[in-house]
Tab-separated table of C-alpha atoms and ligand atoms in Angstrom:
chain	number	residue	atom	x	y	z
A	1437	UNK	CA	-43.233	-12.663	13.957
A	1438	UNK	CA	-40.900	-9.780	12.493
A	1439	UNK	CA	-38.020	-9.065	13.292
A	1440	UNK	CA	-38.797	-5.906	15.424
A	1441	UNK	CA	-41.431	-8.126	17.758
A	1442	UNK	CA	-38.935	-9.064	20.279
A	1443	UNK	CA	-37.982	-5.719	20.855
A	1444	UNK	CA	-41.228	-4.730	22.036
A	1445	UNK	CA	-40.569	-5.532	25.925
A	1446	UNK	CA	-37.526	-4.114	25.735
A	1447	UNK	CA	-39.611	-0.925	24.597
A	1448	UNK	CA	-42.150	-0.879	27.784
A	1449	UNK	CA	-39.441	-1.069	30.030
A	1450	UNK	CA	-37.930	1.880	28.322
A	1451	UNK	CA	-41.377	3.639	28.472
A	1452	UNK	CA	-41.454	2.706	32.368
A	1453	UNK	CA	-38.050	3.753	33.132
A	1454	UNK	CA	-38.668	7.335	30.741
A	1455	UNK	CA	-42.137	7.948	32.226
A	1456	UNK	CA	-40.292	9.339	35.465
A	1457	UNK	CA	-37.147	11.819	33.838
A	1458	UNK	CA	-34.137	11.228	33.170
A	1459	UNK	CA	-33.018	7.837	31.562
A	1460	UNK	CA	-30.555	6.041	34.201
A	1461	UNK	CA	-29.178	4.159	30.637
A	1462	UNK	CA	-28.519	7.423	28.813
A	1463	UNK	CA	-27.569	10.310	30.707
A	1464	UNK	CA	-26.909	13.237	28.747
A	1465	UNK	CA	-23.322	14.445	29.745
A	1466	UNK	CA	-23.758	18.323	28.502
A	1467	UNK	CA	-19.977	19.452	29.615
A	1468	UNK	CA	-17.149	17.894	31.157
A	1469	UNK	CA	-15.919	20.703	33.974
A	1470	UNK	CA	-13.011	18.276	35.206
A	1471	UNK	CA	-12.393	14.461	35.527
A	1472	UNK	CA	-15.258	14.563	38.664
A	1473	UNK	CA	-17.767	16.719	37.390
A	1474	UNK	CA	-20.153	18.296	34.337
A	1475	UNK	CA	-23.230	18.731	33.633
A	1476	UNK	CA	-25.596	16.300	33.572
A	1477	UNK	CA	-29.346	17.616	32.202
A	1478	UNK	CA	-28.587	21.083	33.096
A	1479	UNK	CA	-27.488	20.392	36.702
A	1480	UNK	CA	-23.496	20.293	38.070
A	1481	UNK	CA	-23.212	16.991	39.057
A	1482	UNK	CA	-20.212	14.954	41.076
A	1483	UNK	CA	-19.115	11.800	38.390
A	1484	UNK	CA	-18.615	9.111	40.743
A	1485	UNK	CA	-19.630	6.104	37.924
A	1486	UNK	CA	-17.115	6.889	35.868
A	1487	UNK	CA	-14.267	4.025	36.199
A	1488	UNK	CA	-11.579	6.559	35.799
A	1489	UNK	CA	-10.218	5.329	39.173
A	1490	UNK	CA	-6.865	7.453	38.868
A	1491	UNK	CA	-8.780	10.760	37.128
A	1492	UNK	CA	-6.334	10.658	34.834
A	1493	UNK	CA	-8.769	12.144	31.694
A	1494	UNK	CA	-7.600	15.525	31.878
A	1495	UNK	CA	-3.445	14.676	33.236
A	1496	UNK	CA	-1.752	17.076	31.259
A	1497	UNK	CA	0.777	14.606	30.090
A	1498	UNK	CA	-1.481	12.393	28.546
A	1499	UNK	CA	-3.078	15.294	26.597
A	1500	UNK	CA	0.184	16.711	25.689
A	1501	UNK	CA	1.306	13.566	24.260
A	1502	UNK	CA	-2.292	13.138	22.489
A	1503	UNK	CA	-2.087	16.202	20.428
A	1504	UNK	CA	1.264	15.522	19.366
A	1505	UNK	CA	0.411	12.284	18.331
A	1506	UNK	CA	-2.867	14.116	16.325
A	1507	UNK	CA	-0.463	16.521	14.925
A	1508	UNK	CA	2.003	14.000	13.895
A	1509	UNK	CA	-0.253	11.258	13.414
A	1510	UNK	CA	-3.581	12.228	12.143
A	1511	UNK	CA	-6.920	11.095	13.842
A	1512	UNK	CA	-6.979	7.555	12.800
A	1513	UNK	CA	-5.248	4.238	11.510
A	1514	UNK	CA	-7.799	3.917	9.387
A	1515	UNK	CA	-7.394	-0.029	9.252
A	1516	UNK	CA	-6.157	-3.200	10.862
A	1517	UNK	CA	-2.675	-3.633	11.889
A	1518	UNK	CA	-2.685	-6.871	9.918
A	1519	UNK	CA	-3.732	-5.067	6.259
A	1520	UNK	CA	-2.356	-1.374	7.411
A	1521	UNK	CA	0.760	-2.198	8.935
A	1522	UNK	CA	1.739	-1.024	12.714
A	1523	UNK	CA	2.468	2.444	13.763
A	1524	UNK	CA	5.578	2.596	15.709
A	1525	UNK	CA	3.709	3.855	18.697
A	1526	UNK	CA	1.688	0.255	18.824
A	1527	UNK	CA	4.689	-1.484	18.882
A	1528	UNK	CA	6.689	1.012	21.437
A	1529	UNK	CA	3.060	0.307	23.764
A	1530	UNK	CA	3.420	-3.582	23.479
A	1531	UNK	CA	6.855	-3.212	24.149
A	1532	UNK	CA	6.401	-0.617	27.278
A	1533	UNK	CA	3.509	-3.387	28.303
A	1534	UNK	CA	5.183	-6.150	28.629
A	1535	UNK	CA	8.276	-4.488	30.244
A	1536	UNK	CA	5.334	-3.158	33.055
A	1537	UNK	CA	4.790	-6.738	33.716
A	1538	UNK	CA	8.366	-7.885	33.161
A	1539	UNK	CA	6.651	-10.341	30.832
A	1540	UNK	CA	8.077	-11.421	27.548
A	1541	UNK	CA	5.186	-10.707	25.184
A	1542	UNK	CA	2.349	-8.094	24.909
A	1543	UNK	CA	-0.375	-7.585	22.585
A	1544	UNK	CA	-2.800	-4.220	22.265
A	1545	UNK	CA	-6.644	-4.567	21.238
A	1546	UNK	CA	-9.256	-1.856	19.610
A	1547	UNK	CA	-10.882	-1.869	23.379
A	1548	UNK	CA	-10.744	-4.146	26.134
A	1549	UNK	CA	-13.981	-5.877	25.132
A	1550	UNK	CA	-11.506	-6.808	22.021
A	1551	UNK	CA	-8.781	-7.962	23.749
A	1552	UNK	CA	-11.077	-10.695	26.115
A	1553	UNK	CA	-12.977	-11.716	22.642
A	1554	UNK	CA	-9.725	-12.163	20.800
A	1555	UNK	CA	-7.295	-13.940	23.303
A	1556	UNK	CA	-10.232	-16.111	24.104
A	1557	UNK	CA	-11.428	-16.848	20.799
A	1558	UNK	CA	-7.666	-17.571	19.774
A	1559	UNK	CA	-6.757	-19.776	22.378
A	1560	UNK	CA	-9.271	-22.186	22.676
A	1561	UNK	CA	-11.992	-23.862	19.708
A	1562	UNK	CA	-14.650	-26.055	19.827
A	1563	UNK	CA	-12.812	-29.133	20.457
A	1564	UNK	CA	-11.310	-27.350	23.981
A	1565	UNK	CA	-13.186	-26.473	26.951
A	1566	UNK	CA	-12.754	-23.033	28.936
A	1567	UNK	CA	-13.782	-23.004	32.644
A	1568	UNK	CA	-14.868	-19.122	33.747
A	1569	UNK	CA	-16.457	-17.596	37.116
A	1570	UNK	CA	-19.892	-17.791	36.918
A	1571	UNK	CA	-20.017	-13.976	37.388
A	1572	UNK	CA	-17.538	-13.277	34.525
A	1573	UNK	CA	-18.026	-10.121	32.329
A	1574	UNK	CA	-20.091	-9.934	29.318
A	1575	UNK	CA	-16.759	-10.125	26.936
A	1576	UNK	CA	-15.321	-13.063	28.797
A	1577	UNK	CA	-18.819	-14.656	28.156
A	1578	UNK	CA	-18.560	-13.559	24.158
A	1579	UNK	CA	-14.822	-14.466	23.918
A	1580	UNK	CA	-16.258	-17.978	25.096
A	1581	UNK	CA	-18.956	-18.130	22.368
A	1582	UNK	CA	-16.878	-16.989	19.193
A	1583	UNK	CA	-14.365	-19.802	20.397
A	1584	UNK	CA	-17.141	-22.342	20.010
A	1585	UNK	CA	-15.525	-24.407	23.017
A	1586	UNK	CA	-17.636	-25.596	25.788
A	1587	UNK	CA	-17.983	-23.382	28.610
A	1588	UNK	CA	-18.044	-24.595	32.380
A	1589	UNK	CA	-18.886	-22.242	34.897
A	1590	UNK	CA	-17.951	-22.251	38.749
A	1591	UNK	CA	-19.416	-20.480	41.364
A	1592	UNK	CA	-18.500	-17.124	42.452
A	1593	UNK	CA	-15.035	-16.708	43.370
A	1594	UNK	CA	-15.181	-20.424	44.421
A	1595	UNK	CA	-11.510	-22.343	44.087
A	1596	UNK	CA	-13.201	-25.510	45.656
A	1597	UNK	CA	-15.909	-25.176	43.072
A	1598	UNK	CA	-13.035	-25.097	40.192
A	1599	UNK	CA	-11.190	-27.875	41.588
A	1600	UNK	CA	-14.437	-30.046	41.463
A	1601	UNK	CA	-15.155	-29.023	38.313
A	1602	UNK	CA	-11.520	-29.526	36.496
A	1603	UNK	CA	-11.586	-33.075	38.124
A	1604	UNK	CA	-14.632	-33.914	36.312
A	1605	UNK	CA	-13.004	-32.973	32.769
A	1606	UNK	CA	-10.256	-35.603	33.906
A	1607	UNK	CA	-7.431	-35.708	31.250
A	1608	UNK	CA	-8.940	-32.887	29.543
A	1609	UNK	CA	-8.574	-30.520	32.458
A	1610	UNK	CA	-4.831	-30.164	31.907
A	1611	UNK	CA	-5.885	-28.505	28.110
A	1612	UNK	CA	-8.622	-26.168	30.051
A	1613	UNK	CA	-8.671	-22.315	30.251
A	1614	UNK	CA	-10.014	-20.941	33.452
A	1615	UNK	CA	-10.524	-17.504	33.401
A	1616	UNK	CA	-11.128	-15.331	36.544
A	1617	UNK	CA	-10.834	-11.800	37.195
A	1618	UNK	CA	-8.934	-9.648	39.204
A	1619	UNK	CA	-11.289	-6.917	40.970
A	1620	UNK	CA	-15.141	-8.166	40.015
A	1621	UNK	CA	-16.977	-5.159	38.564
A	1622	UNK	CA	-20.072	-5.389	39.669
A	1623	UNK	CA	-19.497	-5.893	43.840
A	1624	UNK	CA	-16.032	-5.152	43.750
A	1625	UNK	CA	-14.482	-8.111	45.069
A	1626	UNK	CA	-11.104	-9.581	44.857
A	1627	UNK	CA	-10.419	-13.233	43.194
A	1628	UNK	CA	-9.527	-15.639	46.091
A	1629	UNK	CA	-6.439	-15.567	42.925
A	1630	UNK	CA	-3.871	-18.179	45.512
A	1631	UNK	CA	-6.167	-20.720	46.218
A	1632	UNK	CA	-6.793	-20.520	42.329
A	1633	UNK	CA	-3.611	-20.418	40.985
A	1634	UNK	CA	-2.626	-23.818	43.257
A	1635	UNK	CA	-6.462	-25.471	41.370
A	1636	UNK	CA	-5.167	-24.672	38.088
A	1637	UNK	CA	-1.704	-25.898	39.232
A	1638	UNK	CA	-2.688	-29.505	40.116
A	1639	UNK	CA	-4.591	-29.540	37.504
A	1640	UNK	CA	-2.068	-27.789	34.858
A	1641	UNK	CA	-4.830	-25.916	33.300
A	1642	UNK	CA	-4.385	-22.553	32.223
A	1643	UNK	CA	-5.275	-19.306	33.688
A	1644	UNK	CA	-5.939	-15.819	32.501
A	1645	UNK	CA	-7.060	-13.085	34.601
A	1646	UNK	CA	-8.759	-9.828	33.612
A	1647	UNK	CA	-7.875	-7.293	35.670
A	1648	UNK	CA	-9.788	-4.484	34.243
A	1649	UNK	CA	-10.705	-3.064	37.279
A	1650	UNK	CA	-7.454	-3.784	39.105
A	1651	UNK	CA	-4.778	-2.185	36.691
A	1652	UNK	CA	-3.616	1.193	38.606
A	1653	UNK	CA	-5.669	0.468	41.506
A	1654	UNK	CA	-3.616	-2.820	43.397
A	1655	UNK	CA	-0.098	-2.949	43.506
A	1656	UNK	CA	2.719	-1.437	44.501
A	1657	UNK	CA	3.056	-0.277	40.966
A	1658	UNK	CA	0.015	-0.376	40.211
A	1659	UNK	CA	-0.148	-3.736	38.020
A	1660	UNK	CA	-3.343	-5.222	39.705
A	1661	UNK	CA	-4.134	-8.225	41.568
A	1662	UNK	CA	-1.332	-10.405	40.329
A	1663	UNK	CA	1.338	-7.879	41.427
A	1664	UNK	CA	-0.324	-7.718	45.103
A	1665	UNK	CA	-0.924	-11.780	45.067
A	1666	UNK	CA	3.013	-12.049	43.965
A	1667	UNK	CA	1.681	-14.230	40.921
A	1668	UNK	CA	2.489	-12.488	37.863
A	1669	UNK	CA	4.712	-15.242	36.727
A	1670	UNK	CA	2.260	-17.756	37.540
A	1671	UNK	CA	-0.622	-16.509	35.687
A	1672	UNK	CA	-0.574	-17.483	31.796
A	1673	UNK	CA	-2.369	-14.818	30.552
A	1674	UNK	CA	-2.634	-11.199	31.550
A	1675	UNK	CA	-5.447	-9.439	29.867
A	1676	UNK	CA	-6.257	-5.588	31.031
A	1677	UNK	CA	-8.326	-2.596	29.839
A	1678	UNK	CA	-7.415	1.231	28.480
A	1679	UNK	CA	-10.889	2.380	29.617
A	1680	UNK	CA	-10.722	2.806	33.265
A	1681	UNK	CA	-7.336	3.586	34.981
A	1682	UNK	CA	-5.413	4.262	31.996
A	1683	UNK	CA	-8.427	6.967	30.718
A	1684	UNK	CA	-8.136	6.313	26.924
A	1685	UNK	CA	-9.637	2.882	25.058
A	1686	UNK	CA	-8.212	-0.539	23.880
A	1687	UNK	CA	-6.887	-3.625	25.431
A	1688	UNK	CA	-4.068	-5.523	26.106
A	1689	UNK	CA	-2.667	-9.122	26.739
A	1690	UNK	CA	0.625	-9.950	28.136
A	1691	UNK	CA	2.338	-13.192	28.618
A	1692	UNK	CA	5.783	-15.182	28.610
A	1693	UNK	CA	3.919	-17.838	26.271
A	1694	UNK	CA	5.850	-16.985	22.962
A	1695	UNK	CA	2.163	-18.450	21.409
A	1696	UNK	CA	0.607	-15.253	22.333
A	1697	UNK	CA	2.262	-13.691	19.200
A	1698	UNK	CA	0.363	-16.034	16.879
A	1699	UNK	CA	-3.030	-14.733	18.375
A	1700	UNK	CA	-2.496	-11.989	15.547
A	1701	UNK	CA	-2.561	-14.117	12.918
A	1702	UNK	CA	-5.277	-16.231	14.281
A	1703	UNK	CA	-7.919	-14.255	16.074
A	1704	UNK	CA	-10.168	-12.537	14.274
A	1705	UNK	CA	-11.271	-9.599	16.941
A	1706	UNK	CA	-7.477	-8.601	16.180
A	1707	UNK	CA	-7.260	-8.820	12.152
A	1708	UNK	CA	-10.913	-7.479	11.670
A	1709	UNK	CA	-10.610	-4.221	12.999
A	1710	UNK	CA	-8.814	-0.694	12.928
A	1711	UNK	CA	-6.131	-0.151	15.214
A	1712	UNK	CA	-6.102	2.394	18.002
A	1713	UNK	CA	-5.755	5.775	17.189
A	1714	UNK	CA	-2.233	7.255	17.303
A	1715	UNK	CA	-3.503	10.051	19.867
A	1716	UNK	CA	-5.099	6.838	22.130
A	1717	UNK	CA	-1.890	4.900	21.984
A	1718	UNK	CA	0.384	8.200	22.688
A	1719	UNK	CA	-2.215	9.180	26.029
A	1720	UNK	CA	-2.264	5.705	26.762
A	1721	UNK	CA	2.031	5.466	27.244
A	1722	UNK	CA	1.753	8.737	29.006
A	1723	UNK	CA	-0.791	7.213	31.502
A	1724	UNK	CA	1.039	3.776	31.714
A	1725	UNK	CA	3.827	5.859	33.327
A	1726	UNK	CA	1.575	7.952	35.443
A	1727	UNK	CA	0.174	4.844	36.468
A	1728	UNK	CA	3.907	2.937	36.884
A	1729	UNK	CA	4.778	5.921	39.410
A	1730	UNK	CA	1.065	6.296	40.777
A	1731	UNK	CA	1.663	5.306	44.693
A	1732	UNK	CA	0.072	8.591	45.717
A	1733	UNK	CA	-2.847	8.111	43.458
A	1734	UNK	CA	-3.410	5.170	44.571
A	1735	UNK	CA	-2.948	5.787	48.506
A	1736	UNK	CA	-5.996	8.977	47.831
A	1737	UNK	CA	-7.930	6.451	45.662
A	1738	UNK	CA	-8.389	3.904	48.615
A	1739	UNK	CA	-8.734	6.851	51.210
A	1740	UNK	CA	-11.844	8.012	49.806
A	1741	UNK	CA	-12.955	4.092	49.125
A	1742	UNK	CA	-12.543	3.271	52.543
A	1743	UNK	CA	-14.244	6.119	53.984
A	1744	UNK	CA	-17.660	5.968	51.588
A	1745	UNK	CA	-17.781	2.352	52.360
A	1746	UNK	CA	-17.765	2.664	56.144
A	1747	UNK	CA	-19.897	5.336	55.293
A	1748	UNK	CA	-22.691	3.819	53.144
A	1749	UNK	CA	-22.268	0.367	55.384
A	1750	UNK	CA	-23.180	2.556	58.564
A	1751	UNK	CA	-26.024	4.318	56.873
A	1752	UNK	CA	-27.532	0.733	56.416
A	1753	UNK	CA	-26.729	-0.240	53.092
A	1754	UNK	CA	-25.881	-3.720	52.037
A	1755	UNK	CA	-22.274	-3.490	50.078
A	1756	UNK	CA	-20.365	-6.081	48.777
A	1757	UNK	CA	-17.997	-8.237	50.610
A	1758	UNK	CA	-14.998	-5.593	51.080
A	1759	UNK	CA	-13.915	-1.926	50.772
A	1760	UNK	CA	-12.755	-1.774	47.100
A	1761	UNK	CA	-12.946	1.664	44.674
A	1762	UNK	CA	-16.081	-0.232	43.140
A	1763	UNK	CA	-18.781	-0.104	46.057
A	1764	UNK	CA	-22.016	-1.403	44.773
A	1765	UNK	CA	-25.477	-0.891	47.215
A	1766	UNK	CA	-27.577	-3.883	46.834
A	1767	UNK	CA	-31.060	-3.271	46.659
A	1768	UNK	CA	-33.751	-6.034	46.152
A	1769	UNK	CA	-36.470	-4.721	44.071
A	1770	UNK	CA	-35.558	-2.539	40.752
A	1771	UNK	CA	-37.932	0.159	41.701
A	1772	UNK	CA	-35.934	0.684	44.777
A	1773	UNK	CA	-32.652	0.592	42.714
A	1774	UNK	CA	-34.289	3.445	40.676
A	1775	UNK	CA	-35.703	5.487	43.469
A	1776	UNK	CA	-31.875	5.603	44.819
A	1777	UNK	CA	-30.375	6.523	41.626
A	1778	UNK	CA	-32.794	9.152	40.595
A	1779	UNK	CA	-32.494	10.839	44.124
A	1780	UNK	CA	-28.351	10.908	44.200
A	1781	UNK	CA	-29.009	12.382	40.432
A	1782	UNK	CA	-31.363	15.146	42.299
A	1783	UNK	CA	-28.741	15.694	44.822
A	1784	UNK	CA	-26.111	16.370	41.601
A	1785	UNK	CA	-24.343	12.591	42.026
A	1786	UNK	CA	-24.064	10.731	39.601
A	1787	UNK	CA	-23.418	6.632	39.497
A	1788	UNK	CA	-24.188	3.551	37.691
A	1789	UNK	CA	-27.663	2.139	37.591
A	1790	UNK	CA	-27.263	-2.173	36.697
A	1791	UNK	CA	-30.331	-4.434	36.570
A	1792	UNK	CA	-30.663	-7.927	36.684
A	1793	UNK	CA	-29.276	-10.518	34.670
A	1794	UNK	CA	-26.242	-8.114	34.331
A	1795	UNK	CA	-26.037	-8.592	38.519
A	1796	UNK	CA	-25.470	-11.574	40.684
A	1797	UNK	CA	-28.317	-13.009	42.892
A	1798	UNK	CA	-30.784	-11.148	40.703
A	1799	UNK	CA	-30.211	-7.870	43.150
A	1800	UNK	CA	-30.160	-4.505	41.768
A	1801	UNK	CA	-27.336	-2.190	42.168
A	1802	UNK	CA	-26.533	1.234	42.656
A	1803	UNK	CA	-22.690	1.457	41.975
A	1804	UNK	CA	-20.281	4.202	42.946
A	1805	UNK	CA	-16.359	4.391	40.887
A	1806	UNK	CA	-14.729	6.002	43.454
A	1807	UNK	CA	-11.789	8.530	41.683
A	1808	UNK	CA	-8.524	9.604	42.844
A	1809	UNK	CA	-9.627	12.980	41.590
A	1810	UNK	CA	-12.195	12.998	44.218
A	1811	UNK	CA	-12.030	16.097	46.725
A	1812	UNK	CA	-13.246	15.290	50.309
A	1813	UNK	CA	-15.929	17.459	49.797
A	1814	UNK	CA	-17.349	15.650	47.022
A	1815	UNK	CA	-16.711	12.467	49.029
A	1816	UNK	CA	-18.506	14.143	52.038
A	1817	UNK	CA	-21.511	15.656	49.616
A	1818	UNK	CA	-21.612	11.873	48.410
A	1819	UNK	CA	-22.004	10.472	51.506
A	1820	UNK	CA	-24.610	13.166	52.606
A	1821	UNK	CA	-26.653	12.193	49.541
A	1822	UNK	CA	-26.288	8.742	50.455
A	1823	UNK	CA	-27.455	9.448	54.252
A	1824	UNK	CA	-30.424	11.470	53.460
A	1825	UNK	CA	-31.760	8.689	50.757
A	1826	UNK	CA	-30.931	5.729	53.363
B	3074	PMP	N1	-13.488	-6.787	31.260
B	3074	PMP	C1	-14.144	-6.311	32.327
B	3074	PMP	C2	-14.084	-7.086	33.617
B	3074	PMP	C3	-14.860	-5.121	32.264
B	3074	PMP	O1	-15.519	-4.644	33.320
B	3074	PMP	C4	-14.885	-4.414	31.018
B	3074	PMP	C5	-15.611	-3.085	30.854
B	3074	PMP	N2	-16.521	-2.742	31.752
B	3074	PMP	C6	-14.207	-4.954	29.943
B	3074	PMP	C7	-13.513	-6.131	30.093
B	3074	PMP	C8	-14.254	-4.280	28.592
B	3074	PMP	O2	-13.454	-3.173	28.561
B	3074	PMP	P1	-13.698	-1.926	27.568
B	3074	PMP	O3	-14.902	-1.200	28.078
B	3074	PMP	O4	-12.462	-1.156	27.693
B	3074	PMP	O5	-13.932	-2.471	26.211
């Protein structure tokens, strides 16, 4: 068998997917007309898959502060912080971080994906054992793997399941990692994060949340589930995205464990790859602060999520458990997934396609990012779209 066998199923899906226009796993994005629309093969289409919950793309503060950083700067690190040294803008963000959280340390990753691989893989080996939600994120999943530690999974947002599971690890338990996250990105729910926090208490494991989908979006000031729980100080590890509210790319950790510093000398998803780019860093501070002050962002962001959820619930959908800026229709077959998608693309909307195993319960889902950018007319033309394809 060569090497290029086992891609051949992967190939006839492609073909079957193709056969019918556009591909749901490559839309061309022609030009960007704002952060809620472009075009999208040749037709003006509403963004509403985008994960740029607080449309901050196009603030002008974060672009200001990127081309000065380009102009200062230049385009790239070219190189690790560990063999290039650290500009002072990575330093001033880790700093700005951790203050955010009034948290002692922070830490910024390449991308998010980075930052889940490289706390992971730093904290725990192969002789440890990390405990994560059954439906955690791919990088959670590869953090996991490159630690080489034994991975225990729990049902779904399950604290009872946790519990049952830590006591079987006996003594061990109290050395475990459990890893949850804040806002779940493929149904949109929230972490039952009390119930877990008093599990991981009796059993004095450790817990990091990734709240990738939370940062800017729950909170007063916008610091995600822990900030609306009250449990900042309670969680160990902190571990958050660039890509979505904060509309640039990297990663971050942030803890009052003084070990976290030692994860740069230790982790190899942090020595073994080029810092962020000075203009990423400089839009990224500018959105942190955007973000910090973001109250009526966030009140228009969970407007428009509340009313396309009622919406899409009353047209006869089946949503995920609660309201949330992620609102994913479950659909049972993949064809019907399709059919859904490529008729909200013909009525100029655009969302995420997501096919089992990436799914829970082997359901297919069509999944809207709801944006703070969003006008109510492009909320109403995405609910009409919605209505006519019910
Ligand atoms: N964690 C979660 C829960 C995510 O959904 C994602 C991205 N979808 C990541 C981590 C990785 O973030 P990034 O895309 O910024 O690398």
């Amino acid at each position: 068998m060569s090497l290029f066998d086992k891609f051949q199923p992967l190939v006839q899906d492609r073909q079957s997917l193709l056969g019918q226009g556009v591909d749901p796993f490559g839309a061309p994005i022609e030009e960007i007309y704002s952060p809620t629309e472009a075009r999208i093969n040749g037709r003006r289409t509403i963004l509403a898959g985008t994960n740029n919950y607080l449309g901050l793309t196009f603030d002008k503060e974060c672009l200001d502060a990127a081309h000065a950083a380009l102009d200062e700067l230049g385009t790239g690190t070219t190189g690790s912080r560990m063999a290039n040294g650290s500009f002072s803008g990575h330093r001033a963000l880790e700093r700005e971080i951790a203050a955010f959280y009034e948290c002692d340390k922070a830490i910024v990753f390449t991308t998010g994906y980075q930052a889940n691989l490289a706390v992971i893989s730093g904290l725990a080996n192969n002789e440890d054992t990390i405990v994560i939600d059954a439906d955690s994120h791919a990088s959670i999943y590869d953090g996991c793997r490159l630690s080489g530690a034994d991975i225990v999974r729990f049902r779904h947002n399950n604290p009872d399941d946790l519990d049952k599971r830590l006591k079987r690890l006996g003594e061990r338990a109290a050395n475990t990692l459990v890893i949850i996250e804040g806002i779940y990105s493929m149904l949109g729910d929230k972490a039952r994060i009390r119930e877990f926090i008093e599990v991981k208490n009796a059993h004095q494991a450790l817990l990091l949340v990734d709240e990738a989908h939370s940062l800017g979006v729950l909170g007063e000031r916008g610091r995600g589930l822990v900030e609306e729980a009250g449990v900042i100080h309670e969680t160990d590890f902190i571990v958050g995205t660039f890509s979505k509210s904060l509309a640039s790319t990297g990663g971050y950790c942030v803890s009052n464990h003084p070990q976290l510093d030692l994860i740069r000398y230790a982790s190899r998803p942090y020595i073994f790859t080029a810092s962020p780019c000075p203009s990423v860093i400089a839009s990224t501070r500018a959105a942190l602060k955007r973000v910090e002050n973001g109250a009526d962002l966030r009140a228009r962001l969970w407007r428009h999520a509340r009313r396309l959820y009622r919406h899409l619930r009353d047209a006869g959908y089946e949503l995920g458990p609660e309201p949330c800026p992620v609102i994913a229709a479950l659909l049972d077959t993949r064809e019907q997934a399709l059919a859904l998608w490529r008729g909200l693309h013909e009525h100029g909307v655009y969302v995420n396609l997501i096919f089992p195993p990436a799914t829970p319960d082997g359901k297919s889902l069509v999944r809207i990012s709801v944006c703070a950018a969003h006008t109510d007319e492009q909320i109403d033309k995405i609910c009409e779209a919605f209505s006519v394809l019910a």
